[in-house]
PDB file of C-alpha atoms and ligand atoms in Angstrom:
ATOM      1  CA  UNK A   1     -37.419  70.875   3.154  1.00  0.00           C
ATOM      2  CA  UNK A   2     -34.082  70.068   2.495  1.00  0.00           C
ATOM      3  CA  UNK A   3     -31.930  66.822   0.633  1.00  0.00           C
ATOM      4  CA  UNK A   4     -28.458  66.492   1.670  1.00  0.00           C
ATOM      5  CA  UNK A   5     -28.046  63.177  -0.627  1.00  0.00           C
ATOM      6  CA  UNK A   6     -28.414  63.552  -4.243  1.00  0.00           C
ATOM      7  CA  UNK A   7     -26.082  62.426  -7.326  1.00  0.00           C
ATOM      8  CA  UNK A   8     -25.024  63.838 -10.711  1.00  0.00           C
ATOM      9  CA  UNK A   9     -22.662  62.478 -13.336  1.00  0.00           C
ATOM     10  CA  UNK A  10     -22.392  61.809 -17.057  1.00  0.00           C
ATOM     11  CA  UNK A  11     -23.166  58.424 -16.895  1.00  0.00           C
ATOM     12  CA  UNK A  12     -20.785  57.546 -20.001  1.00  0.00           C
ATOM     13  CA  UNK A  13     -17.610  59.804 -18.908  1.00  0.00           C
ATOM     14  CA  UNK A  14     -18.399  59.282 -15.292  1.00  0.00           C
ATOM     15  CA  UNK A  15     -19.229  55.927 -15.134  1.00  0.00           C
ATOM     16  CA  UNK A  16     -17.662  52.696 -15.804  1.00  0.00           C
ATOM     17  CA  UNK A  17     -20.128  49.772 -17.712  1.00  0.00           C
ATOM     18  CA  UNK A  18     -19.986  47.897 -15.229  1.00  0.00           C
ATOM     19  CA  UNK A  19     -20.861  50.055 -12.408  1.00  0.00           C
ATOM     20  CA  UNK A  20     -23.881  50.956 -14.067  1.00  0.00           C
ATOM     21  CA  UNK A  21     -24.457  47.186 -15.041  1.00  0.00           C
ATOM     22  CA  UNK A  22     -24.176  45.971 -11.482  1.00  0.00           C
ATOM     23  CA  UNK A  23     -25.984  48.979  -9.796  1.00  0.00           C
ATOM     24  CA  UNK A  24     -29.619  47.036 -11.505  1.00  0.00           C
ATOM     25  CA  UNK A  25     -29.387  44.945  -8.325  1.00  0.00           C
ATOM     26  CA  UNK A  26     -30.164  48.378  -6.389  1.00  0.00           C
ATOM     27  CA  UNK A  27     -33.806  47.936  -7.386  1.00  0.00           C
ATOM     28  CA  UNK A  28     -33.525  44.884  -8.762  1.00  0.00           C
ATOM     29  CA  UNK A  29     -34.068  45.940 -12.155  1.00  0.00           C
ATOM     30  CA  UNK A  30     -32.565  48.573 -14.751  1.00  0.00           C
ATOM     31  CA  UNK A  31     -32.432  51.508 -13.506  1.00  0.00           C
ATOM     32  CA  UNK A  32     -32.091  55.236 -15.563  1.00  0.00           C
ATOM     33  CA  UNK A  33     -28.858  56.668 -14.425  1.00  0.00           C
ATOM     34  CA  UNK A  34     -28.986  59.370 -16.830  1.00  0.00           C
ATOM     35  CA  UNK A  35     -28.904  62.716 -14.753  1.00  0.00           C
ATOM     36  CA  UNK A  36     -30.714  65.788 -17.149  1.00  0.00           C
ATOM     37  CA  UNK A  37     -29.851  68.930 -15.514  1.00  0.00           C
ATOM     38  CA  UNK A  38     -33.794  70.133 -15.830  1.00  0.00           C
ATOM     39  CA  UNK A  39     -34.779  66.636 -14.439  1.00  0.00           C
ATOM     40  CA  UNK A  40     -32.601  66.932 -11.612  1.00  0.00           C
ATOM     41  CA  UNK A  41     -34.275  70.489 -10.717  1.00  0.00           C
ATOM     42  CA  UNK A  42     -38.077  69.330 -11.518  1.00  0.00           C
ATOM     43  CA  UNK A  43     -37.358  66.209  -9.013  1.00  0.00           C
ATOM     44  CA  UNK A  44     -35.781  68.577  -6.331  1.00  0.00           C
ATOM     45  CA  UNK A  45     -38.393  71.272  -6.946  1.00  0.00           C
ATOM     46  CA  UNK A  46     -39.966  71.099  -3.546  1.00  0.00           C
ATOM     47  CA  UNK A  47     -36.482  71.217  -1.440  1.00  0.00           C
ATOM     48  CA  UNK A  48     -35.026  74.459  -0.485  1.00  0.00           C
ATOM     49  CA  UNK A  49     -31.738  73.357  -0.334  1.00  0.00           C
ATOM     50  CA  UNK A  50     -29.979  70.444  -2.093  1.00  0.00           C
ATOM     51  CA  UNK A  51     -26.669  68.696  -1.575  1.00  0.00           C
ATOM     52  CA  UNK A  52     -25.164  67.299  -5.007  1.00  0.00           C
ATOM     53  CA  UNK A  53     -22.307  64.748  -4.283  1.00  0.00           C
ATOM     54  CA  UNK A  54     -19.196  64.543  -6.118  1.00  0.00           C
ATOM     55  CA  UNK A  55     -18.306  60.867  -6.272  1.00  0.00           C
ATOM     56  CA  UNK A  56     -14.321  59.153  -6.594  1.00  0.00           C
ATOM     57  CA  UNK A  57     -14.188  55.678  -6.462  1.00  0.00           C
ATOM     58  CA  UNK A  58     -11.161  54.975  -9.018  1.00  0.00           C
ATOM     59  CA  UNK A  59     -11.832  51.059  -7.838  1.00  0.00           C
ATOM     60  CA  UNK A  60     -15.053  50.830  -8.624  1.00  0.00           C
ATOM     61  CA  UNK A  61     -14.723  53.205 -11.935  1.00  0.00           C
ATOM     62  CA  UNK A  62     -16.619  55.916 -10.503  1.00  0.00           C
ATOM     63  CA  UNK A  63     -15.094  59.415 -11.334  1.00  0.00           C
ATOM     64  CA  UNK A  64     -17.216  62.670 -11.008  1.00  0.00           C
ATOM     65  CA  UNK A  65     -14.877  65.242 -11.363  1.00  0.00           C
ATOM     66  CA  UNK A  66     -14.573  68.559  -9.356  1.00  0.00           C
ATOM     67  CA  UNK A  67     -15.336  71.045 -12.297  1.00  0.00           C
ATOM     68  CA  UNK A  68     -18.475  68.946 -13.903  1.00  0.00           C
ATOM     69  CA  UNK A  69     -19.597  69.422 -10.398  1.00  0.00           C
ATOM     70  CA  UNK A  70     -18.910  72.897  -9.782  1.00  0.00           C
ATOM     71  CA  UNK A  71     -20.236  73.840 -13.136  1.00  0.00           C
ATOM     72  CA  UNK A  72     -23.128  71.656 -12.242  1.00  0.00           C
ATOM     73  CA  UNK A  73     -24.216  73.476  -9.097  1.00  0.00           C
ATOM     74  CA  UNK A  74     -23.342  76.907  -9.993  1.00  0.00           C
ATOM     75  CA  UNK A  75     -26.623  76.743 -12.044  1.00  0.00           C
ATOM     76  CA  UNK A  76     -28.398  77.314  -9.084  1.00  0.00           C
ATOM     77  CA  UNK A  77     -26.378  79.192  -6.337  1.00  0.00           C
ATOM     78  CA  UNK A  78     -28.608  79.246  -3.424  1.00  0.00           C
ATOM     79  CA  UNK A  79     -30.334  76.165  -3.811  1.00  0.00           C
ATOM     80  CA  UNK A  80     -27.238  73.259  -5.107  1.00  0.00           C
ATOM     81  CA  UNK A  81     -24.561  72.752  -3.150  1.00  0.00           C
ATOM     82  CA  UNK A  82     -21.621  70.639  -4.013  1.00  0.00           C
ATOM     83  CA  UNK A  83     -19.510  68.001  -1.823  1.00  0.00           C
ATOM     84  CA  UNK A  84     -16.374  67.164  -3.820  1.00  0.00           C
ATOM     85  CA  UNK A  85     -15.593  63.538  -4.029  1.00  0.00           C
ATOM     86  CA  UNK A  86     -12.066  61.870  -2.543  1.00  0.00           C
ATOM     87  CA  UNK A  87     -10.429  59.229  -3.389  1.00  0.00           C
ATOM     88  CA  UNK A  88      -7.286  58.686  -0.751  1.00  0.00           C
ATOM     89  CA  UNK A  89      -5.838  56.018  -2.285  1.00  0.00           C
ATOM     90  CA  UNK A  90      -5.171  58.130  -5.533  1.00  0.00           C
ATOM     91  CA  UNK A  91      -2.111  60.142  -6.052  1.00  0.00           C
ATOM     92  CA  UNK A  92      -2.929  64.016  -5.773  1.00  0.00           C
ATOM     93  CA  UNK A  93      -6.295  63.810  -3.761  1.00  0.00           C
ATOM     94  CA  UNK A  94      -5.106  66.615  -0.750  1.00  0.00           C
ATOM     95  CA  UNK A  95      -4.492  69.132  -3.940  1.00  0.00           C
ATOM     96  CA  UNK A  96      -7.525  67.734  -5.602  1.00  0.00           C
ATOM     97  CA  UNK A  97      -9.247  68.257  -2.163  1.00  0.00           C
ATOM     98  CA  UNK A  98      -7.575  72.265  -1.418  1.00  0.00           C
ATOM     99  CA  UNK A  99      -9.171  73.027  -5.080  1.00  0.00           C
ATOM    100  CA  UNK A 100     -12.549  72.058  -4.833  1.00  0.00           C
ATOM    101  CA  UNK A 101     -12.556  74.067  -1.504  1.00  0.00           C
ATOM    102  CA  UNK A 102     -11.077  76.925  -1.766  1.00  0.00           C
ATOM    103  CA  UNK A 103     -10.774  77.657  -5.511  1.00  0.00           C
ATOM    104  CA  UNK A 104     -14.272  76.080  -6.743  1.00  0.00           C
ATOM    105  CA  UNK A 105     -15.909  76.652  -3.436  1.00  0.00           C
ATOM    106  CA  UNK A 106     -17.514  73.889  -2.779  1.00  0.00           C
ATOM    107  CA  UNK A 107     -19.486  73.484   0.523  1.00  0.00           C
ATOM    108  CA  UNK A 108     -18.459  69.346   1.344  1.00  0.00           C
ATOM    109  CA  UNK A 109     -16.678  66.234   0.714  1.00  0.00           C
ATOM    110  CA  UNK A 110     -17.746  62.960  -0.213  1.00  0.00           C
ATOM    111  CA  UNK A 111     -16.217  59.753   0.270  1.00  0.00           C
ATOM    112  CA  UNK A 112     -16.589  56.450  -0.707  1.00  0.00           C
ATOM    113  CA  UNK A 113     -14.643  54.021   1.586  1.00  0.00           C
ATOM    114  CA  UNK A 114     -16.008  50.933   0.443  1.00  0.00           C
ATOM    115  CA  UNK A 115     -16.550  51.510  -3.610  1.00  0.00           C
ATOM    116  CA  UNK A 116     -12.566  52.854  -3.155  1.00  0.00           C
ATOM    117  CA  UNK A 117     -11.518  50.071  -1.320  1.00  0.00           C
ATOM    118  CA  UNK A 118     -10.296  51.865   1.756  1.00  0.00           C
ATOM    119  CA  UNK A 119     -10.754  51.474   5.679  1.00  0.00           C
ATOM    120  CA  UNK A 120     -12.587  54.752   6.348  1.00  0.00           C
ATOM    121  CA  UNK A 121      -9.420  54.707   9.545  1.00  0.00           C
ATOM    122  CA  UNK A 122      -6.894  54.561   7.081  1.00  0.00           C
ATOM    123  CA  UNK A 123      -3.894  57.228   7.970  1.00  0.00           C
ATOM    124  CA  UNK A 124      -4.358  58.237   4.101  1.00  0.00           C
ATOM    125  CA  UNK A 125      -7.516  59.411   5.817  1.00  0.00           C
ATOM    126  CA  UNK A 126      -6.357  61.368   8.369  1.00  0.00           C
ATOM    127  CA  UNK A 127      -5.379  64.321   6.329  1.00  0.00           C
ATOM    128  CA  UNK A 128      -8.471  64.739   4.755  1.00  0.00           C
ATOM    129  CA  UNK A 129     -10.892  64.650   7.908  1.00  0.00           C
ATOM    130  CA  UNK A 130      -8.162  67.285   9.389  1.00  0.00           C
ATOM    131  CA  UNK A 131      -8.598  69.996   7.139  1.00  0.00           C
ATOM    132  CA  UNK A 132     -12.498  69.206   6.649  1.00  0.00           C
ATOM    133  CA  UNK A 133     -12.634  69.569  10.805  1.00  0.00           C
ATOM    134  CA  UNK A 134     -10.343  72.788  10.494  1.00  0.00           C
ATOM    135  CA  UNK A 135     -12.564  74.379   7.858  1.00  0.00           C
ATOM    136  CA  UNK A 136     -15.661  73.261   8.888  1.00  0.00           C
ATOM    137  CA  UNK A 137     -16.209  71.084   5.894  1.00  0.00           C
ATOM    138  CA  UNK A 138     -18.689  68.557   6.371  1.00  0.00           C
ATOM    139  CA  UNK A 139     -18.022  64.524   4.599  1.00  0.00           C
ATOM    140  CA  UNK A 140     -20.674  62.523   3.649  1.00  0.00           C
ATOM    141  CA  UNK A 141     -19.782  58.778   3.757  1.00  0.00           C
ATOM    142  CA  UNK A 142     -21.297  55.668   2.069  1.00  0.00           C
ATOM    143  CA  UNK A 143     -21.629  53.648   4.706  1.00  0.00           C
ATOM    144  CA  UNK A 144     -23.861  50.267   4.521  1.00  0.00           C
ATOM    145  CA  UNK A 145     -23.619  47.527   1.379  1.00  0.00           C
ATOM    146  CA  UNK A 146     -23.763  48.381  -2.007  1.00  0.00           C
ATOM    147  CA  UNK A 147     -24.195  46.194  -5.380  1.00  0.00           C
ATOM    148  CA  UNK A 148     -20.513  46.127  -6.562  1.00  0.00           C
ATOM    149  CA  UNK A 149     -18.738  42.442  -6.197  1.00  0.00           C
ATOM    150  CA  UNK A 150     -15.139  44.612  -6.063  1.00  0.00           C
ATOM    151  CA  UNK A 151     -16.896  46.847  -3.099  1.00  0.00           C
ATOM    152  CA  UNK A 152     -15.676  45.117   0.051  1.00  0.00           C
ATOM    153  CA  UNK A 153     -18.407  44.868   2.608  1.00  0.00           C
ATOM    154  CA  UNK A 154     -15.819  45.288   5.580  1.00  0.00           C
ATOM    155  CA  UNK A 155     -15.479  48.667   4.767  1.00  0.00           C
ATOM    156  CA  UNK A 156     -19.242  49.516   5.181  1.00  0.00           C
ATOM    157  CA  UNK A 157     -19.984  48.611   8.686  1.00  0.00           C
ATOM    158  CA  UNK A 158     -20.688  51.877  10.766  1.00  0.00           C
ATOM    159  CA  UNK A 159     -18.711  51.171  13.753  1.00  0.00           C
ATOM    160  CA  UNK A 160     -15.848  51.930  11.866  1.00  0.00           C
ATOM    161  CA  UNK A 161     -16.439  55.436  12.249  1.00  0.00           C
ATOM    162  CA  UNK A 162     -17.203  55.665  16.108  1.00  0.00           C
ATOM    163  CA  UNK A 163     -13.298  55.731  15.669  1.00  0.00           C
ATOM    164  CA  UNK A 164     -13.050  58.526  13.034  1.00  0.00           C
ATOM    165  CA  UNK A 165     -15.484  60.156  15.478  1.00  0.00           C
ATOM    166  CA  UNK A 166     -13.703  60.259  18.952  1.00  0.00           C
ATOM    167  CA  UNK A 167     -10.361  61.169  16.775  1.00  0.00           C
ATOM    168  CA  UNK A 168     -12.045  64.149  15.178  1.00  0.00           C
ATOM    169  CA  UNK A 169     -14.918  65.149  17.486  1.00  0.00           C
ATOM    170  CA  UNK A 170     -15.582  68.458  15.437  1.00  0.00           C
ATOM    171  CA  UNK A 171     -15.547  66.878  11.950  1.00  0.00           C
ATOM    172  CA  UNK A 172     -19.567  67.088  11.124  1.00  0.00           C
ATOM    173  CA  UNK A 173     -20.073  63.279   9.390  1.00  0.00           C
ATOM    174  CA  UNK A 174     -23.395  62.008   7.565  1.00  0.00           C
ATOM    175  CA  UNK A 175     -23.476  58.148   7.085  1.00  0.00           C
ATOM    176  CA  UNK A 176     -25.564  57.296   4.159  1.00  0.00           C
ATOM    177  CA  UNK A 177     -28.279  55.252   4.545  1.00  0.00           C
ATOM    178  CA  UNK A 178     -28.086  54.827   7.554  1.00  0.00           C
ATOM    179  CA  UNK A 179     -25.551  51.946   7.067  1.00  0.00           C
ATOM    180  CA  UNK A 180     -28.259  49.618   5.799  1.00  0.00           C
ATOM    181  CA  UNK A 181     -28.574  46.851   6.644  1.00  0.00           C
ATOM    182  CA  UNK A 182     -26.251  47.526   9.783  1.00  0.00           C
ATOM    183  CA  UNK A 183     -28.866  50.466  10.668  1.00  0.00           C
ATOM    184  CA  UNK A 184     -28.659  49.681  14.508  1.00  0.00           C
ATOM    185  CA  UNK A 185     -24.879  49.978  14.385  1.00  0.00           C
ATOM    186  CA  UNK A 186     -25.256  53.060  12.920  1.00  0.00           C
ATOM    187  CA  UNK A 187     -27.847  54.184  15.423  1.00  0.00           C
ATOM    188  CA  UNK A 188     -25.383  53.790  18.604  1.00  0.00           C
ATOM    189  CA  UNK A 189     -22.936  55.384  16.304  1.00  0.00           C
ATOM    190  CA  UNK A 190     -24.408  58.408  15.960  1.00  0.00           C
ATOM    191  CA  UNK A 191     -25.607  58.641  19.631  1.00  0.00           C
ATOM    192  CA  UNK A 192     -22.908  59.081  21.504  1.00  0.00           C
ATOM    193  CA  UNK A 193     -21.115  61.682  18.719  1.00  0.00           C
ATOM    194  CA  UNK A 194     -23.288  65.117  18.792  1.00  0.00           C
ATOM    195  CA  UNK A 195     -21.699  65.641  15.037  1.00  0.00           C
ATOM    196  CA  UNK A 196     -22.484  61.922  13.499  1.00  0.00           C
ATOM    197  CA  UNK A 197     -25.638  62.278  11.737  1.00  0.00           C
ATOM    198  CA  UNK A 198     -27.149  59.425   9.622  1.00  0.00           C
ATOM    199  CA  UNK A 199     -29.269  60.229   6.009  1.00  0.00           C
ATOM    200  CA  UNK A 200     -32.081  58.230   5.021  1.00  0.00           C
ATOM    201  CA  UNK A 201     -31.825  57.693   1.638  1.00  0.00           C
ATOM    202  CA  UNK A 202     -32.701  54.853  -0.426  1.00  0.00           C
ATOM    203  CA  UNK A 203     -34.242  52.623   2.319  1.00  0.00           C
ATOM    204  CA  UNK A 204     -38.071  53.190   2.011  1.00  0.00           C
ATOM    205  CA  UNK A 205     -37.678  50.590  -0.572  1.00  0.00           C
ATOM    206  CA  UNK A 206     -37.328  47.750   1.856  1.00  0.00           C
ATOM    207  CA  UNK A 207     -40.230  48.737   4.027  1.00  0.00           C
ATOM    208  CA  UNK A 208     -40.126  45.957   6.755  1.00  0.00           C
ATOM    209  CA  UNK A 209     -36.110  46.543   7.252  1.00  0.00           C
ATOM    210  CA  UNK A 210     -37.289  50.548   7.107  1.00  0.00           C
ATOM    211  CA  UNK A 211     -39.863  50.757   9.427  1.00  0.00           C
ATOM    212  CA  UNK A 212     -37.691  48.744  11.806  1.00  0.00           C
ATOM    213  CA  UNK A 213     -34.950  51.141  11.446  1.00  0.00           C
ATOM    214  CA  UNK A 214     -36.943  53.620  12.368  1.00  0.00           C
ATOM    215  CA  UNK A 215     -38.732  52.187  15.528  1.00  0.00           C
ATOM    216  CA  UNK A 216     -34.653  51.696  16.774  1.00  0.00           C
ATOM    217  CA  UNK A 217     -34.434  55.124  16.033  1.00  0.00           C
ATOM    218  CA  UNK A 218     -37.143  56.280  18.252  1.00  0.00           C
ATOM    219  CA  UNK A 219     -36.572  54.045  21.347  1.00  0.00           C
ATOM    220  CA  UNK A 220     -32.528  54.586  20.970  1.00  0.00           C
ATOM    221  CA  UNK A 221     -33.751  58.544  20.837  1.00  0.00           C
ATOM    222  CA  UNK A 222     -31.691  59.595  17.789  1.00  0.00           C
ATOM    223  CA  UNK A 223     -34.392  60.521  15.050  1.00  0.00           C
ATOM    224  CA  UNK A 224     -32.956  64.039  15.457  1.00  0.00           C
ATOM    225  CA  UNK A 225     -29.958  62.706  14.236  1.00  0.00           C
ATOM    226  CA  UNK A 226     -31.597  61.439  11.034  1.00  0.00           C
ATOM    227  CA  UNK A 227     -31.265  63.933   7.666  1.00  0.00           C
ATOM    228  CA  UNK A 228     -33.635  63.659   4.761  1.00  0.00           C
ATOM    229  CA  UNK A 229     -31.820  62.660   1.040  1.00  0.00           C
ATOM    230  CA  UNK A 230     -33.411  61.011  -1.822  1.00  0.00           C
ATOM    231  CA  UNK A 231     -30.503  59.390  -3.159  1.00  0.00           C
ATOM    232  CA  UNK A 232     -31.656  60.608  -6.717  1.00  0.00           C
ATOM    233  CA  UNK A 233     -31.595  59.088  -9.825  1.00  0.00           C
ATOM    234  CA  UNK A 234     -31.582  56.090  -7.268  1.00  0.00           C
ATOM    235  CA  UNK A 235     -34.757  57.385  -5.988  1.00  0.00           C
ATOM    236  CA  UNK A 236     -37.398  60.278  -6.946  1.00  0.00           C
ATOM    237  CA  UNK A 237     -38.460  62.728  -4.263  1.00  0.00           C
ATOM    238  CA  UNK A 238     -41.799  61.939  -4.350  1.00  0.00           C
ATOM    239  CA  UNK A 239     -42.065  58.367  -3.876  1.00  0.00           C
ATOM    240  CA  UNK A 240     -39.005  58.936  -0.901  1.00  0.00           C
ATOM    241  CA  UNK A 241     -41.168  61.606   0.849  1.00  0.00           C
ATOM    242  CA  UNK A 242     -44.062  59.157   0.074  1.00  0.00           C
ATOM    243  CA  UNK A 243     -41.932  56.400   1.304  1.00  0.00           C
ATOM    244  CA  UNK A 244     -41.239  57.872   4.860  1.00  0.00           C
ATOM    245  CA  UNK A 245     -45.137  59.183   5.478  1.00  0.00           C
ATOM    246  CA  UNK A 246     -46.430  55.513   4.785  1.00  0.00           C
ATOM    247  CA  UNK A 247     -43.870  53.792   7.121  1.00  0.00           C
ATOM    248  CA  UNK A 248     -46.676  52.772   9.098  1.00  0.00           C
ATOM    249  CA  UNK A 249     -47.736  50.800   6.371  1.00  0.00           C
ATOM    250  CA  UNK A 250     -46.008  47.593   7.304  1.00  0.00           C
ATOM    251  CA  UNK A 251     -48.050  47.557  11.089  1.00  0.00           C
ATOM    252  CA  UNK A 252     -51.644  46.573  10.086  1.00  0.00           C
ATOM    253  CA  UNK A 253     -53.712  45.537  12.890  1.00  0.00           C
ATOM    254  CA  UNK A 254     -50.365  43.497  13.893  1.00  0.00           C
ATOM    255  CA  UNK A 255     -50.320  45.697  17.973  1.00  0.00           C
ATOM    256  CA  UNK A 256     -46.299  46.655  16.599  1.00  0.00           C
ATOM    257  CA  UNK A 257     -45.067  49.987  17.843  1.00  0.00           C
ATOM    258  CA  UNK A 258     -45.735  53.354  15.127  1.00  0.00           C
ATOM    259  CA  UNK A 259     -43.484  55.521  13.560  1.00  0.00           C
ATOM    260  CA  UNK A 260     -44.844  58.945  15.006  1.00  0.00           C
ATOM    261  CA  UNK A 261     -45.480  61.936  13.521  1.00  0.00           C
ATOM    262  CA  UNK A 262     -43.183  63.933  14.500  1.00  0.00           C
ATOM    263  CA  UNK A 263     -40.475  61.419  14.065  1.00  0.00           C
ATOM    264  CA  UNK A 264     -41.400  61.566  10.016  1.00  0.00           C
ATOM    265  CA  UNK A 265     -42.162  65.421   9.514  1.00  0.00           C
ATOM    266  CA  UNK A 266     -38.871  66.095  11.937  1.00  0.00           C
ATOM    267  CA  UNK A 267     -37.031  63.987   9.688  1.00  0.00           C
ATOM    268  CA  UNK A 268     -38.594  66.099   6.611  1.00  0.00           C
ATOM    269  CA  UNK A 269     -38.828  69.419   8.124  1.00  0.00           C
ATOM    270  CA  UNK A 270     -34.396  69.466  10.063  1.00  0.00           C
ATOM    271  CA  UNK A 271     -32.583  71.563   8.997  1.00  0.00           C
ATOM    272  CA  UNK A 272     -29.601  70.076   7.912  1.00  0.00           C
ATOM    273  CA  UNK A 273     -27.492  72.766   6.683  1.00  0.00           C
ATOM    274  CA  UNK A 274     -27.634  74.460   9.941  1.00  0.00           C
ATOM    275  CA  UNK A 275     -26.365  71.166  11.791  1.00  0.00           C
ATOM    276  CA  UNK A 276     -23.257  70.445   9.295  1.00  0.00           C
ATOM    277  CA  UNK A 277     -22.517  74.106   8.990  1.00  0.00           C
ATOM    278  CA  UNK A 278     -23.123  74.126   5.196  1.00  0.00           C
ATOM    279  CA  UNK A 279     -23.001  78.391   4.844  1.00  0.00           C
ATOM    280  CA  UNK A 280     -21.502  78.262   1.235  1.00  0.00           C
TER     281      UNK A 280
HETATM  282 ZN1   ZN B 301     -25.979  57.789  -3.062  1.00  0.00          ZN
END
């Protein structure tokens, strides 16, 4: 198994208070955000491959930077690989962007439209999803709402990068969470662009909308277009995994449609590195 969506900071240098005071509405209660490098490899134990995502949100306080990351990953070559965050509407983020790739060698990018305050079309954009497409770099978005009142919700909705999409039809694109709540928009999103792919972190937590999400996903005929991530410390592996197998859960004797089998275990069991080209 593999987990293309997982997080690492220091929550006190990386985090601003109030980021990590708002982000209790996540679960709707206080959540741990403290990321202990053994923790972080017990939890991802049973994955062969992990991504760890770089996050740069200077709106929003959020700054993971390049060489905590790095450092972070290259304590398991192999197994961690590292998507450097970018933040286009900072000064310097197309050097900060060349470094991470091709002097700290990390394997993706991660951005953060809506936590940055950006339209994910922006021109400042249009750099950045050039020389990913050109080297093969794959991005992994936030896409869908979040818990931060200075995160604006316009900049979430998944249509926004059907245009991103037909402008850069070789860029390989994951939208988190499958855009939740907007998870249909997503769905048709991802569709019609063979390199779109959607992760399904962080929704098993709202079974009803979950199950339904997934259901759209089978009759649109896109669950092989849907990665496995945990979202950790959002989430643990276990009760994610957990999560997706009991999906059915929500049915009871009701007659509604099931999640099949090999719907969940495809989701579990893609290879995900393969489809975004992650190599190193
Ligand atoms: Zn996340």
């Amino acid at each position: 198994m593999q987990n293309v969506h997982t997080h690492v900071w220091e929550e006190h240098l990386h985090l601003a208070p109030f980021f990590v005071k708002e982000a209790e509405l996540s679960r709707g209660y206080p959540l741990d955000m403290t990321v202990r490098y053994a923790d972080f490899m017990s939890d991802n134990a049973c994955f062969e491959r992990v991504v760890v995502l770089g996050a740069k949100a200077r709106l929003n306080g959020i700054w993971v930077p390049d060489d905590y990351l790095a450092a972070f990953v290259a304590q398991a070559p192999g197994k961690l690989y590292g998507f450097a965050g970018c933040d286009p509407t900072q000064s310097g983020y197309l050097d900060e962007l060349r470094r991470a790739a091709e002097d700290l060698r990390l394997s993706g990018v991660k951005m953060m439209p809506m936590y940055a305050g950006f339209d994910p079309r922006d021109p400042r954009c249009d750099p950045v999803y050039a020389y990913c497409q050109s080297r093969g770099l794959p991005i992994l978005f936030h896409t869908g709402t979040t818990f931060n009142r200075q995160a604006p919700l316009a900049f979430s909705r998944p249509w926004l990068w059907d245009d991103v999409a037909i402008r850069y039809p070789e860029l390989r694109m994951v939208l988190a969470h499958v855009g939740h709540p907007f998870c249909e928009e997503c769905l048709v999103v991802i569709r019609k662009h063979p390199h779109v792919y959607a992760d399904i972190s962080a929704l098993f937590y709202r079974p009803w909308q979950f199950y339904n999400m997934l259901v759209a996903a089978q009759e649109y005929k896109v669950t092989h277009k849907l990665l496995f991530g945990t979202d950790y410390p959002f989430a643990t592996a276990q009760e994610s995994i957990e999560g997706l197998r009991q999906a059915n859960r929500v049915v009871g004797n009701s007659g509604l449609p099931y999640i099949t089998d090999a719907t969940v275990e495809g989701i579990l069991h893609r290879d995900a590195f393969a489809l975004l080209g992650i190599s190193s």
